[in-house]
CSV table of C-alpha atoms in Angstrom, one decimal:
chain,number,residue,atom,x,y,z
A,1,MET,CA,-250.5,61.9,110.1
A,2,GLY,CA,-250.9,58.4,108.6
A,3,ASP,CA,-250.2,55.2,110.4
A,4,THR,CA,-246.7,53.8,110.0
A,5,THR,CA,-246.6,50.1,109.3
A,6,VAL,CA,-243.5,48.4,110.6
A,7,THR,CA,-242.8,45.0,109.0
A,8,ARG,CA,-240.7,42.6,111.1
A,9,LEU,CA,-238.8,40.1,109.1
A,10,GLU,CA,-237.8,36.9,110.7
A,11,ALA,CA,-234.2,36.0,110.4
A,12,VAL,CA,-233.6,33.5,107.6
A,13,PRO,CA,-230.8,31.1,108.2
A,14,ASP,CA,-227.9,31.6,105.9
A,15,PRO,CA,-227.3,28.1,104.3
A,16,VAL,CA,-223.6,29.0,103.7
A,17,THR,CA,-223.1,29.9,107.3
A,18,HIS,CA,-225.0,26.7,108.4
A,19,GLU,CA,-222.8,24.6,106.2
A,20,ARG,CA,-219.6,26.2,107.6
A,21,THR,CA,-220.9,25.7,111.2
A,22,LEU,CA,-221.6,22.0,110.5
A,23,LEU,CA,-218.2,21.6,108.9
A,24,THR,CA,-216.5,23.3,111.8
A,25,ARG,CA,-218.3,20.9,114.2
A,26,LEU,CA,-217.3,17.9,112.2
A,27,ARG,CA,-213.7,19.0,112.1
A,28,THR,CA,-213.5,19.9,115.8
A,29,PRO,CA,-212.1,16.9,117.8
A,30,ARG,CA,-214.4,15.7,120.6
A,31,ARG,CA,-213.8,13.2,123.2
A,32,PRO,CA,-214.1,9.7,121.7
A,33,ARG,CA,-216.8,7.3,123.0
A,34,LEU,CA,-215.4,3.9,123.9
A,35,TRP,CA,-218.2,1.7,122.6
A,36,PHE,CA,-218.2,3.6,119.3
A,37,GLU,CA,-214.5,3.3,118.9
A,38,ILE,CA,-214.5,-0.5,119.6
A,39,LEU,CA,-217.3,-1.0,117.2
A,40,LEU,CA,-215.7,1.2,114.5
A,41,ILE,CA,-212.3,-0.5,114.7
A,42,ALA,CA,-213.8,-4.0,114.7
A,43,VAL,CA,-216.1,-3.2,111.7
A,44,SER,CA,-213.3,-1.4,109.8
A,45,TYR,CA,-210.8,-4.2,110.2
A,46,TRP,CA,-213.4,-6.8,109.3
A,47,THR,CA,-214.3,-4.8,106.2
A,48,TYR,CA,-210.6,-4.3,105.3
A,49,SER,CA,-209.9,-8.0,105.7
A,50,LEU,CA,-213.0,-8.9,103.7
A,51,ILE,CA,-212.1,-6.6,100.8
A,52,ARG,CA,-208.4,-7.5,100.8
A,53,ASN,CA,-209.1,-11.2,100.7
A,54,ALA,CA,-211.9,-10.7,98.1
A,55,VAL,CA,-209.3,-9.3,95.7
A,56,PRO,CA,-208.8,-12.0,93.1
A,57,GLU,CA,-205.7,-14.1,93.7
A,58,GLN,CA,-204.1,-13.4,90.4
A,59,LYS,CA,-201.2,-15.8,90.8
A,60,ALA,CA,-199.7,-15.5,87.4
A,61,GLU,CA,-199.8,-11.7,87.4
A,62,ALA,CA,-198.6,-11.6,91.0
A,63,LEU,CA,-195.6,-13.7,90.1
A,64,ARG,CA,-194.8,-11.6,87.0
A,65,ASN,CA,-194.9,-8.5,89.1
A,66,ALA,CA,-192.7,-10.1,91.7
A,67,ASP,CA,-190.1,-10.9,89.0
A,68,TRP,CA,-190.3,-7.3,87.8
A,69,VAL,CA,-189.8,-5.9,91.3
A,70,TRP,CA,-186.9,-8.3,91.9
A,71,ARG,CA,-185.3,-7.2,88.6
A,72,THR,CA,-185.9,-3.5,89.4
A,73,GLU,CA,-184.2,-3.9,92.8
A,74,HIS,CA,-181.2,-5.5,91.1
A,75,GLN,CA,-181.0,-2.6,88.8
A,76,LEU,CA,-181.1,-0.2,91.8
A,77,GLY,CA,-178.5,-2.2,93.6
A,78,ILE,CA,-180.8,-3.0,96.6
A,79,ALA,CA,-181.7,-6.6,95.9
A,80,VAL,CA,-180.2,-8.1,99.1
A,81,GLU,CA,-183.4,-9.7,100.5
A,82,GLN,CA,-182.4,-13.2,99.5
A,83,SER,CA,-178.9,-13.0,101.2
A,84,VAL,CA,-180.5,-11.5,104.4
A,85,ASN,CA,-183.2,-14.1,104.4
A,86,HIS,CA,-180.7,-17.0,104.2
A,87,ALA,CA,-178.3,-15.5,106.7
A,88,VAL,CA,-180.9,-14.9,109.4
A,89,ASN,CA,-182.7,-18.2,108.7
A,90,SER,CA,-179.5,-20.0,109.8
A,91,VAL,CA,-180.0,-18.6,113.3
A,92,THR,CA,-182.9,-20.7,114.5
A,93,TRP,CA,-183.9,-18.8,117.6
A,94,LEU,CA,-183.7,-15.5,115.9
A,95,ILE,CA,-185.8,-16.3,112.9
A,96,ILE,CA,-188.4,-18.1,115.0
A,97,GLY,CA,-188.6,-14.9,117.1
A,98,MET,CA,-189.1,-12.9,114.0
A,99,ASN,CA,-191.9,-15.2,112.8
A,100,TYR,CA,-193.8,-14.5,116.0
A,101,TYR,CA,-193.0,-10.8,115.9
A,102,TYR,CA,-194.4,-10.7,112.4
A,103,ALA,CA,-197.6,-12.5,113.5
A,104,THR,CA,-198.3,-10.6,116.7
A,105,LEU,CA,-196.8,-7.1,117.1
A,106,HIS,CA,-198.5,-5.8,114.0
A,107,PHE,CA,-201.8,-6.0,115.9
A,108,VAL,CA,-200.7,-5.7,119.5
A,109,VAL,CA,-198.7,-2.5,119.2
A,110,THR,CA,-201.2,-0.8,116.9
A,111,ILE,CA,-204.1,-1.5,119.3
A,112,GLY,CA,-201.9,-0.5,122.2
A,113,VAL,CA,-201.1,2.9,120.6
A,114,LEU,CA,-204.8,3.5,119.9
A,115,VAL,CA,-205.7,2.7,123.5
A,116,TRP,CA,-202.9,5.1,124.7
A,117,LEU,CA,-204.2,7.8,122.4
A,118,TYR,CA,-207.8,7.3,123.6
A,119,ARG,CA,-206.8,7.6,127.3
A,120,SER,CA,-204.0,10.2,127.2
A,121,HIS,CA,-204.6,12.3,124.1
A,122,PRO,CA,-208.3,12.4,123.4
A,123,GLY,CA,-208.0,15.7,121.4
A,124,ARG,CA,-205.6,14.0,119.0
A,125,TYR,CA,-207.2,10.6,118.9
A,126,ALA,CA,-209.7,11.2,116.0
A,127,ALA,CA,-207.2,12.9,113.7
A,128,THR,CA,-204.5,10.2,114.3
A,129,ARG,CA,-207.1,7.4,113.9
A,130,LEU,CA,-208.2,9.0,110.6
A,131,ALA,CA,-204.6,8.9,109.4
A,132,LEU,CA,-204.4,5.2,110.2
A,133,PHE,CA,-207.7,4.3,108.6
A,134,ALA,CA,-206.9,6.3,105.4
A,135,THR,CA,-203.5,4.6,105.3
A,136,THR,CA,-205.1,1.2,105.5
A,137,GLY,CA,-207.9,2.1,103.1
A,138,VAL,CA,-205.7,3.3,100.3
A,139,ALA,CA,-203.6,0.1,100.6
A,140,LEU,CA,-206.6,-1.8,99.2
A,141,ALA,CA,-206.1,0.0,95.9
A,142,GLY,CA,-202.6,-1.3,95.8
A,143,TYR,CA,-203.7,-4.9,96.4
A,144,TYR,CA,-206.2,-4.7,93.6
A,145,LEU,CA,-204.2,-2.8,91.0
A,146,PHE,CA,-200.8,-4.4,91.6
A,147,PRO,CA,-201.1,-8.0,92.9
A,148,LEU,CA,-197.7,-9.1,94.1
A,149,ALA,CA,-196.3,-12.4,95.3
A,150,PRO,CA,-194.1,-12.1,98.4
A,151,PRO,CA,-190.5,-13.3,97.8
A,152,ARG,CA,-191.1,-16.6,99.6
A,153,LEU,CA,-193.6,-17.6,96.9
A,154,MET,CA,-191.5,-16.7,93.9
A,155,THR,CA,-190.6,-19.6,91.7
A,156,GLY,CA,-186.9,-20.2,91.2
A,157,ALA,CA,-185.7,-17.4,93.5
A,158,HIS,CA,-184.8,-19.7,96.3
A,159,PHE,CA,-186.2,-17.7,99.2
A,160,VAL,CA,-186.9,-19.5,102.4
A,161,ASP,CA,-190.5,-19.5,103.8
A,162,THR,CA,-189.4,-19.4,107.4
A,163,VAL,CA,-192.8,-20.2,108.8
A,164,GLN,CA,-193.0,-23.5,107.0
A,165,VAL,CA,-189.4,-24.4,107.6
A,166,HIS,CA,-189.5,-23.8,111.3
A,167,HIS,CA,-193.2,-24.9,111.8
A,168,THR,CA,-194.3,-21.7,113.5
A,169,TRP,CA,-197.6,-20.0,113.1
A,170,GLY,CA,-196.0,-16.7,112.2
A,171,SER,CA,-197.9,-15.8,109.1
A,172,MET,CA,-201.6,-16.0,108.1
A,173,ALA,CA,-200.3,-16.6,104.6
A,174,SER,CA,-198.3,-19.7,105.3
A,175,GLY,CA,-199.0,-23.2,106.6
A,176,ASP,CA,-202.4,-24.2,107.7
A,177,LEU,CA,-203.7,-20.6,107.7
A,178,LYS,CA,-202.8,-19.7,104.2
A,179,ASP,CA,-206.4,-20.2,102.8
A,180,MET,CA,-207.6,-17.5,105.2
A,181,SER,CA,-205.6,-14.7,103.6
A,182,ASN,CA,-204.8,-13.4,100.1
A,183,GLN,CA,-201.2,-14.5,99.6
A,184,TYR,CA,-200.7,-12.2,96.6
A,185,ALA,CA,-201.3,-8.8,98.4
A,186,ALA,CA,-197.8,-7.9,99.3
A,187,MET,CA,-197.8,-4.4,97.9
A,188,PRO,CA,-198.0,-2.1,99.9
A,189,SER,CA,-196.7,-3.5,103.2
A,190,MET,CA,-199.1,-2.6,106.0
A,191,HIS,CA,-196.7,-4.0,108.5
A,192,ILE,CA,-194.6,-0.9,107.5
A,193,GLY,CA,-197.5,1.4,107.2
A,194,TRP,CA,-198.9,0.6,110.6
A,195,SER,CA,-195.5,0.4,112.4
A,196,LEU,CA,-194.5,3.8,111.0
A,197,TRP,CA,-197.8,5.2,112.2
A,198,CYS,CA,-197.2,3.7,115.6
A,199,GLY,CA,-193.5,4.8,115.8
A,200,LEU,CA,-194.1,8.4,114.6
A,201,THR,CA,-197.1,8.8,116.9
A,202,ILE,CA,-195.1,7.7,119.9
A,203,TYR,CA,-192.1,9.8,118.9
A,204,ALA,CA,-194.3,12.9,118.4
A,205,LEU,CA,-196.4,12.7,121.5
A,206,THR,CA,-194.2,11.3,124.3
A,207,THR,CA,-191.5,13.3,126.1
A,208,ILE,CA,-189.8,10.2,127.6
A,209,PRO,CA,-186.5,9.8,125.8
A,210,TRP,CA,-186.4,6.0,125.9
A,211,LEU,CA,-190.0,5.7,124.6
A,212,ARG,CA,-189.1,8.0,121.7
A,213,VAL,CA,-186.2,5.8,120.9
A,214,LEU,CA,-188.5,2.7,121.0
A,215,GLY,CA,-190.9,4.6,118.7
A,216,LEU,CA,-188.2,4.9,116.1
A,217,LEU,CA,-186.8,1.4,116.6
A,218,TYR,CA,-190.2,-0.3,116.1
A,219,PRO,CA,-190.7,0.5,112.3
A,220,THR,CA,-186.9,-0.1,111.8
A,221,THR,CA,-187.1,-3.5,113.4
A,222,THR,CA,-190.3,-4.3,111.5
A,223,LEU,CA,-188.6,-3.5,108.2
A,224,LEU,CA,-185.8,-6.0,109.1
A,225,VAL,CA,-188.4,-8.6,110.1
A,226,ILE,CA,-190.4,-8.4,106.9
A,227,ILE,CA,-187.3,-8.8,104.8
A,228,CYS,CA,-185.7,-11.6,106.9
A,229,THR,CA,-188.9,-13.7,106.8
A,230,ALA,CA,-189.2,-13.1,103.0
A,231,ASN,CA,-192.7,-11.7,103.3
A,232,HIS,CA,-191.9,-8.5,101.5
A,233,PHE,CA,-189.5,-6.7,99.2
A,234,TRP,CA,-187.8,-3.4,100.1
A,235,LEU,CA,-190.1,-1.7,97.6
A,236,ASP,CA,-193.2,-3.0,99.4
A,237,ALA,CA,-192.0,-1.0,102.4
A,238,VAL,CA,-191.8,2.1,100.2
A,239,GLY,CA,-195.4,1.4,99.2
A,240,GLY,CA,-196.4,1.4,102.9
A,241,LEU,CA,-194.6,4.7,103.5
A,242,LEU,CA,-196.5,6.3,100.6
A,243,CYS,CA,-199.8,5.0,102.0
A,244,LEU,CA,-199.0,6.6,105.4
A,245,THR,CA,-198.1,9.8,103.7
A,246,PHE,CA,-201.5,9.8,102.1
A,247,GLY,CA,-203.2,9.1,105.4
A,248,LEU,CA,-201.3,11.9,107.2
A,249,THR,CA,-202.0,14.3,104.3
A,250,LEU,CA,-205.7,13.6,104.5
A,251,ALA,CA,-205.8,14.1,108.3
A,252,ARG,CA,-203.9,17.4,107.7
A,253,LEU,CA,-206.4,18.6,105.2
A,254,TRP,CA,-209.4,17.7,107.2
A,255,TYR,CA,-208.3,19.1,110.6
A,256,GLY,CA,-206.1,21.9,109.3
A,257,THR,CA,-203.0,20.7,111.0
A,258,LEU,CA,-201.1,17.5,111.6
A,259,PRO,CA,-202.6,15.3,114.3
A,260,HIS,CA,-199.7,15.7,116.8
A,261,THR,CA,-200.1,19.5,116.8
A,262,LEU,CA,-203.7,19.4,117.9
A,263,PRO,CA,-204.5,20.1,121.6
A,264,ARG,CA,-204.1,17.2,123.9
A,265,THR,CA,-207.7,17.5,125.3
A,266,THR,CA,-210.9,18.1,123.5
A,267,GLY,CA,-213.1,21.2,123.3
A,268,THR,CA,-210.3,23.8,122.9
A,269,LEU,CA,-209.8,23.7,119.1
A,270,GLN,CA,-211.1,26.0,116.4
A,271,PRO,CA,-209.9,24.3,113.2
A,272,THR,CA,-207.8,26.2,110.8
A,273,ALA,CA,-209.0,26.2,107.2
A,274,PRO,CA,-206.8,23.9,105.1
């Protein structure tokens, strides 16, 4: 009886399986690292500001676009920004408060929500942060493709630049700080994009009734502020909403679900294929 030769074949890794495993690992939320998040946010905001301010200040085109937006809003019957701007500007204490609101809460509340997510919802942090970053990133395309002067810089429209009139430091695009920011990047409004991100995140993830109400009031109040201070048109706010929709959609596609439906803690998720 002849010898029987048994050949043992070593297992060859399946490249498709390997790619799927790697993709699953990338799409599985893990506990964020504080040093990395601080560095990522700082570098991302610096890059965003650099690119935004590097977009050519196309003043003539931005003013033409502002005239077009203003005419469009008249045709739609929503061109009330000027009346609101003048009415609120007559109440000194209120408009000064709005100037400081515009200058500060945009950053303070957004950072506060990120910190809250990091501490209390680590499993949802990465997906929610991705939605915010994507929202901000796609806004850059708007600044480049559609330069837009804010209402306060329109010629002959008689809007009040409330920061200059009341000598507050409520805007990087007015007064002594105007040279540090692109003044013709009003579309889309990231004050709306970010405040909606904050408000919806708070509303979706907290169970405390008064906090949920505050979550909804924050973007509503922000919308009023950007109009009263003549920094944006109503349609700029629509642009901010569309950017946020893009950001949430991208997070949904990447993680297989919306950020707020992910587990609160890390290490328990097997992502669903989008």
